[in-house]
Each structure stands twice: as C-alpha cells, then as structure tokens.
C-alpha cells in the first residue's frame, strides 16, 4: 500500500511510519514540525533527544534500505497540501497531525482557537483532498477516548442504539469532552462522518486511549531512531511524569483524589491497531469507530504501579495530592467497550512492571536532561486570565 502518515515526526507518527515501512509499504511522512516549536514556546523538550526528521529518515534508509518520502509543510495550507497529496497518491492516510494536548488548548483564547483551527481545518482539507483526488483512499484518523468524557453508563464503540418514545435508531454515542482539544476531535468526527455520508469516502476513527512506552521493534534498531518522550505538565502524560519524578527522587504528583479513570495502551499496540485498520479497510461510505485501548486505570493506580516498580530499584517514591488544575470528575463510573480491534486480531501488551522498568531505565539514562520547572501544572481550566503564556 502507499500510505501517507500525517504527523509522522510526532511521538506516535514516527514509529508508525517506520513500522509500516518495515512491513514493505510505500510510506511518506507529511509534517510541519510544529510539535518541535511548541517545545520552544513552553521551554520544554523531549527527554530522549531526537534528530531532525531529515536525519531520521536518512538513517532509516541507511539501516534498512527503505525509503520514506518527506513532505514538510502545513496540512492547513491547501496550496501546499493538495499537490503533495496528489503527488504521492496514497491508498490510505493515517492522520496523526494535530495539536494533541488538552492543557495546551486551555492556556488561553489564542491557544484554544489555534488548536481547533489547526485540527478541524486540517482534517477538512484532508477530506476534500480525498473526495476530489482519491475517493477510494481509506482515512485512518486518530481520535481519542476523551471524546466521550465520563458518562454514568457504559461507553459503546462509536454508536448507541436508543429507543425513544417508542421509536428506535442507532446514533453517534453522546460526547462530553473535557477540553477544547478534545472538542476539536469531536468536531472532526462529525465532519468525517458527514463526508462519508455525502461523498461515499471510507474512514476509520480510532478513539485512542492514553499511550505509554517508547520502544518498538523498528526504533530499537538504533538509539537515534527512538521516538520522543514528553513529561512536562502540558504534553507529558501522568504515567511519564510519575516515572520521571520517581527516577529524580521527588514526589509523584497526583491531581486531586486520583480517581480519574481512562483507557490506556502500549505504543506497540497503537502500531498494531493502525495496521489492522489499514489491512481491513472501512467500506465506501462507512464511518467506522474503534475504541483503541486495552486496559483501564485511574491516576492513583498509575502512581501506585510506578511506586511499586521504583521500590525494586531501592527508590522509596512518595505520592502527593495536588489541587486539580482541570475541571473533571475525580470519582466516577467508567466502563468502555473495546472489542472491535480484538475481533480483528489485536493481541494486547498489558502494562507490567517490566514495561515500567524499561521506561525507567531510559529515563535514568537521560536524568541529567530533566527540566524540573516544567513538571508542575501551570495551566488551569477555570482561569479567566492567562498571564503566564501570552
Ligand atoms: N499520545 C497519546 O497518548 C494519544 C492518545 C490519544 C490520541 N492521540 C492522537 O494521536 C495523534 C498523534 O499523537 P502524538 O502523541 O503522536 O502527538 P505529537 O504532537 O507528538 O505528534 C503530532 C504531529 O503532528 C504534527 N502536526 C500538527 N499539526 C500539523 C499540521 N497542521 N500540519 C502538519 N503536521 C502537523 C506535529 O508537528 C507533530 O509532529 C494526535 O492526533 C493525538 O490527538 C494521541
């Protein structure tokens, strides 16, 4: 297959591009490298240093003989994107290329409008390009489990059958997202569903949980191929932050009571899920939704898991509860279905001491690079003024 990976310089896009290239597909990466400039803006950085995208692709070619084509530019700029899309003529597109941090989208009005413009306009451009130039092309779009929020009923995979006043229909599952970023994903889902209906294109929305881990078969070929590792309060996940805090000997900072429950998955399973979606495409006109995660944890459980793994290294990690900067339920029902990818053959890797250990080992090797001042939360959901980031 000819596969265009949009956002291929990012945490997930890079190892996905390598994985698909390793499997013999013709892969191109399209990215405007904006993720690197968020770091410059915030004074943060990936803990694992990553070479430029040009160097990474060159190295991949030297090591494996596989060529990955590069398109450096903005998906939101149709004068750049349309010729790039037509030139590569993909059979499938994997779309990772969005601003993906909830706190970043909540900094202030400018960051909220940037996030929604970047994500919604980018996806619209992609939908138009597919409809106009490659109507058979399969869109595999990264959504998020955060689109659903935390309803007090089981979360279905995309759709729910409702009987109301004696009549029954199958409708999109209600969405109650918790940030302007998550809302951008909901807007995307609606736009993609509409495009499938009116133009007959084929799309899979992967409502993904929080991803952990850094190593994959392809990136393990050379340390310079490793993907980025974010631990700062804006782009880092709770698990990454806890691991860095444990290694640095400072308390693990749990927001509020820590009862916030979410779906999680190993980065190797992200690659497997994307590949399964590509190999089993949606039908023409079908808008398919898969919930892409393998296990549920709450934030306090994650802290306890890291504390336990750290103890094996003689580290006595302490857990500290911080005032929650977000507006979210800290104790709630959560039971989300995640069967469709298993039915397609996904064999999950579960979160284990061994995995946490391997990440701790990598973090320990880069401990001297940790920027301690980026770990504490600086973005508050309720803030009406935003003096820290203009
Ligand atoms: N990382 C997770 O745990 C997670 C969980 C659920 C969903 N997702 C989704 O998966 C996708 C990838 O996540 P990630 O963690 O790899 O993010 P990331 O920020 O590391 O990567 C995103 C990439 O997209 C690029 N990009 C952004 N806007 C672009 C534009 N307008 N034009 C071209 N390129 C653009 C960035 O430069 C970056 O390289 C995102 O859509 C995210 O919402 C991620």
Coordinates of C-alpha atoms and ligand atoms in Angstrom, one line a residue:
X1 CA 0.0 0.0 0.0
X2 CA 1.0 3.6 -0.5
X3 CA 0.5 5.1 3.0
X4 CA 0.7 8.8 3.9
X5 CA 1.4 9.4 7.6
X6 CA 0.4 12.9 8.5
X7 CA 2.2 14.0 11.7
X8 CA 5.0 11.5 11.1
X9 CA 7.5 13.5 13.1
X10 CA 5.5 13.1 16.3
X11 CA 5.5 10.6 19.2
X12 CA 3.2 8.1 17.5
X13 CA 3.6 9.1 13.8
X14 CA 7.3 8.4 13.7
X15 CA 7.3 4.8 15.0
X16 CA 4.1 4.1 13.0
X17 CA 5.8 5.3 9.8
X18 CA 8.8 3.0 10.5
X19 CA 6.6 0.1 11.3
X20 CA 4.7 0.4 8.1
X21 CA 7.9 0.9 6.1
X22 CA 9.4 -2.2 7.7
X23 CA 6.3 -4.1 6.6
X24 CA 7.0 -3.3 3.0
X25 CA 4.5 -0.5 2.4
X26 CA 5.5 2.7 0.4
X27 CA 5.4 5.3 3.2
X28 CA 5.5 9.1 3.1
X29 CA 5.6 11.5 6.1
X30 CA 3.9 14.8 6.0
X31 CA 4.5 17.2 8.9
X32 CA 5.0 20.9 9.5
X33 CA 7.3 20.2 12.5
X34 CA 5.1 22.4 14.7
X35 CA 5.4 20.0 17.7
X36 CA 9.0 21.0 18.0
X37 CA 8.0 24.7 18.2
X38 CA 5.5 24.1 21.0
X39 CA 8.6 22.9 23.0
X40 CA 10.4 26.1 22.2
X41 CA 7.4 28.1 23.2
X42 CA 7.0 26.3 26.5
X43 CA 10.6 25.9 27.4
X44 CA 10.1 22.1 27.4
X45 CA 11.8 19.3 25.5
X46 CA 11.5 15.6 24.8
X47 CA 13.7 13.8 27.4
X48 CA 15.0 11.5 24.7
X49 CA 16.8 13.7 22.2
X50 CA 15.6 13.2 18.7
X51 CA 17.5 14.1 15.5
X52 CA 15.8 16.2 12.8
X53 CA 13.2 14.4 10.6
X54 CA 15.6 14.6 7.6
X55 CA 18.4 12.9 9.6
X56 CA 16.0 10.2 11.0
X57 CA 14.7 9.3 7.5
X58 CA 18.3 9.2 6.2
X59 CA 19.3 6.9 9.0
X60 CA 16.4 4.6 8.4
X61 CA 17.4 4.3 4.7
X62 CA 21.0 3.6 5.7
X63 CA 20.0 0.9 8.2
X64 CA 17.2 -0.8 6.2
X65 CA 17.3 0.3 2.6
X66 CA 13.7 1.5 2.9
X67 CA 13.0 5.0 1.6
X68 CA 10.5 7.3 3.3
X69 CA 9.4 10.3 1.3
X70 CA 9.1 13.6 3.2
X71 CA 6.6 16.4 2.7
X72 CA 7.4 19.3 5.1
X73 CA 4.5 21.7 5.3
X74 CA 1.2 22.5 6.9
X75 CA -1.9 20.4 6.3
X76 CA -4.0 23.5 6.8
X77 CA -2.3 25.2 3.8
X78 CA -4.2 23.7 0.9
X79 CA -1.8 25.2 -1.7
X80 CA 0.9 23.0 -0.1
X81 CA -1.2 20.0 0.8
X82 CA -3.2 19.4 -2.4
X83 CA -0.1 19.0 -4.7
X84 CA 1.7 16.9 -2.0
X85 CA -1.4 14.6 -1.7
X86 CA -1.9 14.3 -5.5
X87 CA 1.9 13.7 -6.0
X88 CA 2.1 10.8 -3.6
X89 CA -1.4 9.4 -4.5
X90 CA -1.9 7.4 -1.3
X91 CA -4.1 4.3 -1.0
X92 CA -4.5 5.1 2.7
X93 CA -3.8 8.1 5.0
X94 CA -3.0 7.8 8.7
X95 CA -3.8 11.2 10.2
X96 CA -1.9 11.9 13.4
X97 CA -1.2 15.6 12.5
X98 CA -3.0 17.6 15.1
X99 CA -2.3 19.7 18.3
X100 CA -2.9 16.9 20.9
X101 CA -2.5 18.4 24.3
X102 CA -5.6 19.3 26.4
X103 CA -3.6 21.7 28.7
X104 CA -2.1 23.5 25.6
X105 CA -5.6 24.1 24.3
X106 CA -6.7 25.5 27.7
X107 CA -3.9 28.1 28.1
X108 CA -5.9 30.9 26.7
X109 CA -8.2 32.0 23.9
X110 CA -5.3 32.1 21.4
X111 CA -4.3 28.5 22.1
X112 CA -7.9 27.3 22.1
X113 CA -8.6 28.9 18.7
X114 CA -5.3 27.7 17.3
X115 CA -6.0 24.1 18.4
X116 CA -9.5 24.0 16.9
X117 CA -8.5 25.8 13.7
X118 CA -5.4 23.6 13.2
X119 CA -7.2 20.3 13.9
X120 CA -10.6 21.0 12.3
X121 CA -9.3 22.8 9.2
X122 CA -6.5 20.3 8.7
X123 CA -9.0 17.4 8.7
X124 CA -11.4 19.2 6.4
X125 CA -8.6 19.8 3.9
X126 CA -7.8 16.1 4.0
X127 CA -11.4 15.2 3.5
X128 CA -11.6 17.4 0.5
X129 CA -8.4 16.1 -1.0
X130 CA -9.6 12.5 -0.6
X131 CA -13.0 13.3 -2.1
X132 CA -11.6 15.3 -5.1
X133 CA -8.5 13.3 -5.9
X134 CA -8.6 9.8 -4.4
X135 CA -12.2 8.8 -3.4
X136 CA -11.2 5.2 -2.8
X137 CA -8.4 6.2 -0.3
X138 CA -9.0 4.9 3.3
X139 CA -8.7 7.5 6.0
X140 CA -7.5 6.2 9.4
X141 CA -8.0 9.1 11.8
X142 CA -6.7 9.3 15.3
X143 CA -9.5 10.4 17.6
X144 CA -9.5 10.0 21.4
X145 CA -11.4 8.2 24.1
X146 CA -11.6 11.7 25.7
X147 CA -14.3 12.5 23.1
X148 CA -16.8 10.5 25.2
X149 CA -16.0 12.0 28.6
X150 CA -17.1 10.0 31.6
X151 CA -20.8 9.2 31.3
X152 CA -22.6 7.2 34.0
X153 CA -23.3 4.4 31.5
X154 CA -21.2 2.0 29.5
X155 CA -19.3 3.6 26.6
X156 CA -20.0 1.9 23.3
X157 CA -17.8 1.9 20.2
X158 CA -18.9 5.0 18.4
X159 CA -22.7 4.3 18.2
X160 CA -25.5 3.6 20.6
X161 CA -29.0 2.1 19.9
X162 CA -31.6 4.2 21.6
X163 CA -35.4 3.7 21.9
X164 CA -37.1 7.0 22.4
X165 CA -40.9 7.5 22.5
X166 CA -41.4 4.1 21.0
X167 CA -39.0 4.6 18.1
X168 CA -35.5 3.1 17.8
X169 CA -32.4 4.3 16.0
X170 CA -28.6 3.8 16.1
X171 CA -26.9 7.1 16.7
X172 CA -23.5 8.5 17.4
X173 CA -22.6 8.0 21.1
X174 CA -23.1 11.2 23.1
X175 CA -19.9 13.2 23.5
X176 CA -19.0 15.1 26.7
X177 CA -15.3 16.0 26.2
X178 CA -13.3 17.8 28.8
X179 CA -11.2 20.4 26.9
X180 CA -11.1 22.5 23.8
X181 CA -8.6 20.0 22.4
X182 CA -11.0 17.1 23.0
X183 CA -13.8 19.1 21.5
X184 CA -11.7 19.6 18.3
X185 CA -11.7 15.8 18.0
X186 CA -15.5 15.7 18.3
X187 CA -15.8 18.3 15.6
X188 CA -13.5 16.2 13.4
X189 CA -15.6 13.1 14.0
X190 CA -18.8 14.9 12.9
X191 CA -17.1 16.3 9.8
X192 CA -15.7 12.9 8.8
X193 CA -19.0 11.1 9.4
X194 CA -20.7 13.7 7.2
X195 CA -18.1 13.4 4.4
X196 CA -18.6 9.6 4.4
X197 CA -22.3 10.1 4.1
X198 CA -22.3 12.7 1.3
X199 CA -19.2 11.7 -0.7
X200 CA -19.0 8.0 0.0
X201 CA -15.5 8.0 1.3
X202 CA -14.2 5.4 3.7
X203 CA -13.0 6.3 7.2
X204 CA -12.0 4.7 10.5
X205 CA -11.9 6.8 13.6
X206 CA -9.6 5.3 16.2
X207 CA -10.8 6.6 19.5
X208 CA -7.5 6.0 21.2
X209 CA -6.7 5.9 25.0
X210 CA -3.5 7.3 26.5
X211 CA -0.4 5.7 25.1
X212 CA 2.7 4.7 27.1
X213 CA 6.1 3.3 26.2
X214 CA 8.7 4.3 23.8
X215 CA 10.4 1.2 22.3
X216 CA 9.2 -0.6 19.2
X217 CA 10.9 -3.3 17.0
X218 CA 11.8 -0.7 14.4
X219 CA 13.0 2.1 16.7
X220 CA 15.1 -0.4 18.7
X221 CA 17.4 -0.9 15.6
X222 CA 19.3 2.2 16.7
X223 CA 19.1 4.6 19.7
X224 CA 18.8 7.6 17.2
X225 CA 15.5 6.1 15.9
X226 CA 13.8 6.3 19.3
X227 CA 10.7 8.4 19.5
X228 CA 10.1 11.4 21.7
X229 CA 9.4 11.2 25.4
X230 CA 7.3 14.0 26.9
X231 CA 7.0 14.5 30.7
X232 CA 6.2 18.2 31.1
X233 CA 2.8 19.3 32.6
X234 CA 1.5 20.4 29.2
X235 CA 2.4 17.5 26.9
X236 CA 3.5 14.7 29.3
X237 CA 1.1 12.0 30.4
X238 CA 0.6 11.3 34.1
X239 CA 2.5 8.0 33.8
X240 CA 5.5 9.6 32.1
X241 CA 5.5 12.3 34.7
X242 CA 5.4 9.8 37.6
X243 CA 8.3 7.8 36.1
X244 CA 10.4 10.9 35.8
X245 CA 9.5 12.0 39.3
X246 CA 10.4 8.6 40.8
X247 CA 13.7 8.5 39.0
X248 CA 14.5 12.0 40.2
X249 CA 13.5 11.2 43.8
X250 CA 10.7 13.8 44.0
X251 CA 7.1 13.0 45.0
X252 CA 4.7 11.7 42.3
X253 CA 2.1 14.5 41.9
X254 CA -1.5 13.1 41.6
X255 CA -4.1 15.7 40.6
X256 CA -6.9 15.7 43.1
X257 CA -8.1 12.4 44.6
X258 CA -6.7 10.5 41.6
X259 CA -9.9 8.6 40.8
X260 CA -10.0 9.8 37.2
X261 CA -10.2 6.6 35.1
X262 CA -9.1 6.4 31.5
X263 CA -8.2 3.8 28.9
X264 CA -4.5 3.0 28.2
X265 CA -2.4 1.1 25.7
X266 CA 1.2 0.2 24.9
X267 CA 2.8 2.1 21.9
X268 CA 3.3 -1.3 20.2
X269 CA -0.4 -1.8 20.3
X270 CA -1.0 1.6 18.7
X271 CA 1.1 0.4 15.7
X272 CA -0.7 -2.9 15.6
X273 CA -4.2 -1.3 15.7
X274 CA -3.3 1.2 12.9
X275 CA -2.0 -1.7 10.8
X276 CA -5.1 -3.8 11.5
X277 CA -7.4 -0.9 10.5
X278 CA -5.3 -0.4 7.3
X279 CA -5.4 -4.1 6.3
X280 CA -9.2 -4.3 7.0
X281 CA -10.4 -1.0 5.5
X282 CA -13.9 0.5 6.0
X283 CA -16.3 0.1 3.2
X284 CA -17.1 3.0 0.8
X285 CA -19.4 5.4 2.6
X286 CA -18.7 3.8 6.0
X287 CA -17.7 5.8 9.1
X288 CA -16.3 3.2 11.4
X289 CA -15.3 3.8 15.0
X290 CA -13.0 1.6 17.1
X291 CA -12.2 2.3 20.7
X292 CA -8.4 1.8 20.8
X293 CA -7.2 0.9 24.3
X294 CA -6.5 -2.3 26.1
X295 CA -6.8 -1.6 29.9
X296 CA -8.4 1.0 32.3
X297 CA -6.6 2.6 35.2
X298 CA -7.2 5.6 37.4
X299 CA -4.4 8.1 38.1
X300 CA -3.8 6.9 41.7
X301 CA -3.4 3.3 40.5
X302 CA -0.8 4.5 38.0
X303 CA 1.1 6.3 40.7
X304 CA 1.0 3.1 42.9
X305 CA 2.3 1.0 39.9
X306 CA 5.2 3.4 39.5
X307 CA 5.9 3.4 43.3
X308 CA 5.9 -0.4 43.2
X309 CA 8.3 -0.6 40.2
X310 CA 10.6 2.1 41.8
X311 CA 10.8 0.1 45.0
X312 CA 12.6 -2.7 43.1
X313 CA 15.3 -0.1 42.4
X314 CA 15.6 0.9 46.0
X315 CA 13.6 4.1 45.4
X316 CA 11.0 4.9 48.1
X317 CA 8.7 7.1 45.9
X318 CA 6.2 9.3 47.8
X319 CA 2.7 10.1 46.4
X320 CA 1.5 13.7 46.8
X321 CA -2.0 15.0 46.0
X322 CA -2.1 18.4 44.2
X323 CA -5.1 20.6 43.8
X324 CA -6.6 19.5 40.4
X325 CA -5.9 22.2 37.8
X326 CA -8.5 20.6 35.5
X327 CA -12.3 20.6 35.8
X328 CA -13.2 16.8 35.8
X329 CA -14.8 14.2 37.9
X330 CA -12.4 12.6 40.3
X331 CA -14.5 9.6 41.2
X332 CA -16.9 8.2 38.6
X333 CA -18.2 5.2 36.7
X334 CA -16.1 4.1 33.7
X335 CA -16.6 1.1 31.5
X336 CA -15.7 1.5 27.9
X337 CA -16.1 -1.2 25.2
X338 CA -13.0 -2.1 23.2
X339 CA -13.8 -5.3 21.3
X340 CA -13.6 -4.4 17.6
X341 CA -9.8 -4.4 17.3
X342 CA -9.6 -7.6 19.4
X343 CA -12.0 -9.1 16.9
X344 CA -9.7 -8.1 14.1
X345 CA -6.8 -9.9 15.8
X346 CA -5.2 -7.4 18.2
X347 CA -3.0 -9.2 20.8
X348 CA -2.6 -6.7 23.6
X349 CA 0.6 -6.0 25.6
X350 CA -0.5 -5.2 29.1
X351 CA 1.1 -2.6 31.5
X352 CA 3.6 -4.5 33.6
X353 CA 6.5 -3.9 36.0
X354 CA 8.8 -4.9 33.1
X355 CA 7.5 -2.2 30.8
X356 CA 7.7 0.5 33.6
X357 CA 11.2 -0.8 34.4
X358 CA 12.3 -0.4 30.8
X359 CA 11.0 3.2 30.6
X360 CA 12.6 3.9 34.0
X361 CA 15.9 2.7 32.6
X362 CA 15.7 5.0 29.6
X363 CA 14.7 7.9 31.8
X364 CA 17.6 7.2 34.1
X365 CA 20.0 7.4 31.2
X366 CA 18.7 10.9 30.4
X367 CA 18.1 12.1 34.0
X368 CA 20.7 14.9 33.6
X369 CA 18.4 16.5 30.9
X370 CA 15.2 16.7 33.1
X371 CA 13.8 20.2 33.3
X372 CA 12.3 20.2 36.7
X373 CA 10.5 23.5 36.3
X374 CA 8.3 22.1 33.5
X375 CA 6.7 19.4 35.6
X376 CA 4.3 21.3 37.9
X377 CA 0.9 22.3 36.3
X378 CA 0.7 25.9 35.1
X379 CA -2.5 25.8 33.1
X380 CA -5.8 25.9 34.9
X381 CA -9.2 25.1 33.4
X382 CA -11.0 27.8 35.4
X383 CA -8.5 30.6 34.9
X384 CA -10.1 33.7 33.4
X385 CA -6.8 35.4 32.9
X386 CA -3.7 33.7 31.4
X387 CA -0.7 35.8 32.3
X388 CA 1.9 33.0 32.1
X389 CA 1.6 32.4 28.3
X390 CA 0.7 35.3 26.1
Ligands
LIG1 N1 -0.2 10.3 22.5 C1 -1.3 9.8 23.0 O1 -1.4 9.2 24.1 C2 -2.6 9.9 22.3 C3 -3.8 9.5 22.8 C4 -5.0 9.6 22.1 C5 -5.0 10.2 20.8 N2 -3.8 10.6 20.3 C6 -3.8 11.3 19.0 O2 -2.8 10.7 18.1 C7 -2.3 11.7 17.3 C8 -0.7 11.7 17.5 O3 -0.4 12.0 18.8 P1 1.1 12.2 19.3 O4 1.2 11.9 20.7 O5 2.0 11.5 18.3 O6 1.2 13.8 19.0 P2 2.5 14.6 18.6 O7 2.2 16.0 19.0 O8 3.8 14.0 19.2 O9 2.5 14.5 17.0 C9 1.7 15.2 16.2 C10 2.5 15.6 14.9 O10 1.6 16.3 14.0 C11 2.3 17.4 13.5 N3 1.3 18.4 13.1 C12 0.4 19.1 13.9 N4 -0.3 19.9 13.2 C13 0.0 19.8 11.9 C14 -0.3 20.5 10.7 N5 -1.3 21.4 10.7 N6 0.3 20.1 9.6 C15 1.2 19.1 9.6 N7 1.6 18.5 10.7 C16 1.1 18.8 11.9 C17 3.2 17.8 14.6 O11 4.3 18.6 14.1 C18 3.6 16.5 15.2 O12 4.8 16.0 14.6 C19 -2.9 13.0 17.7 O13 -4.0 13.3 16.8 C20 -3.5 12.7 19.1 O14 -4.6 13.5 19.3 C21 -2.6 10.5 21.0

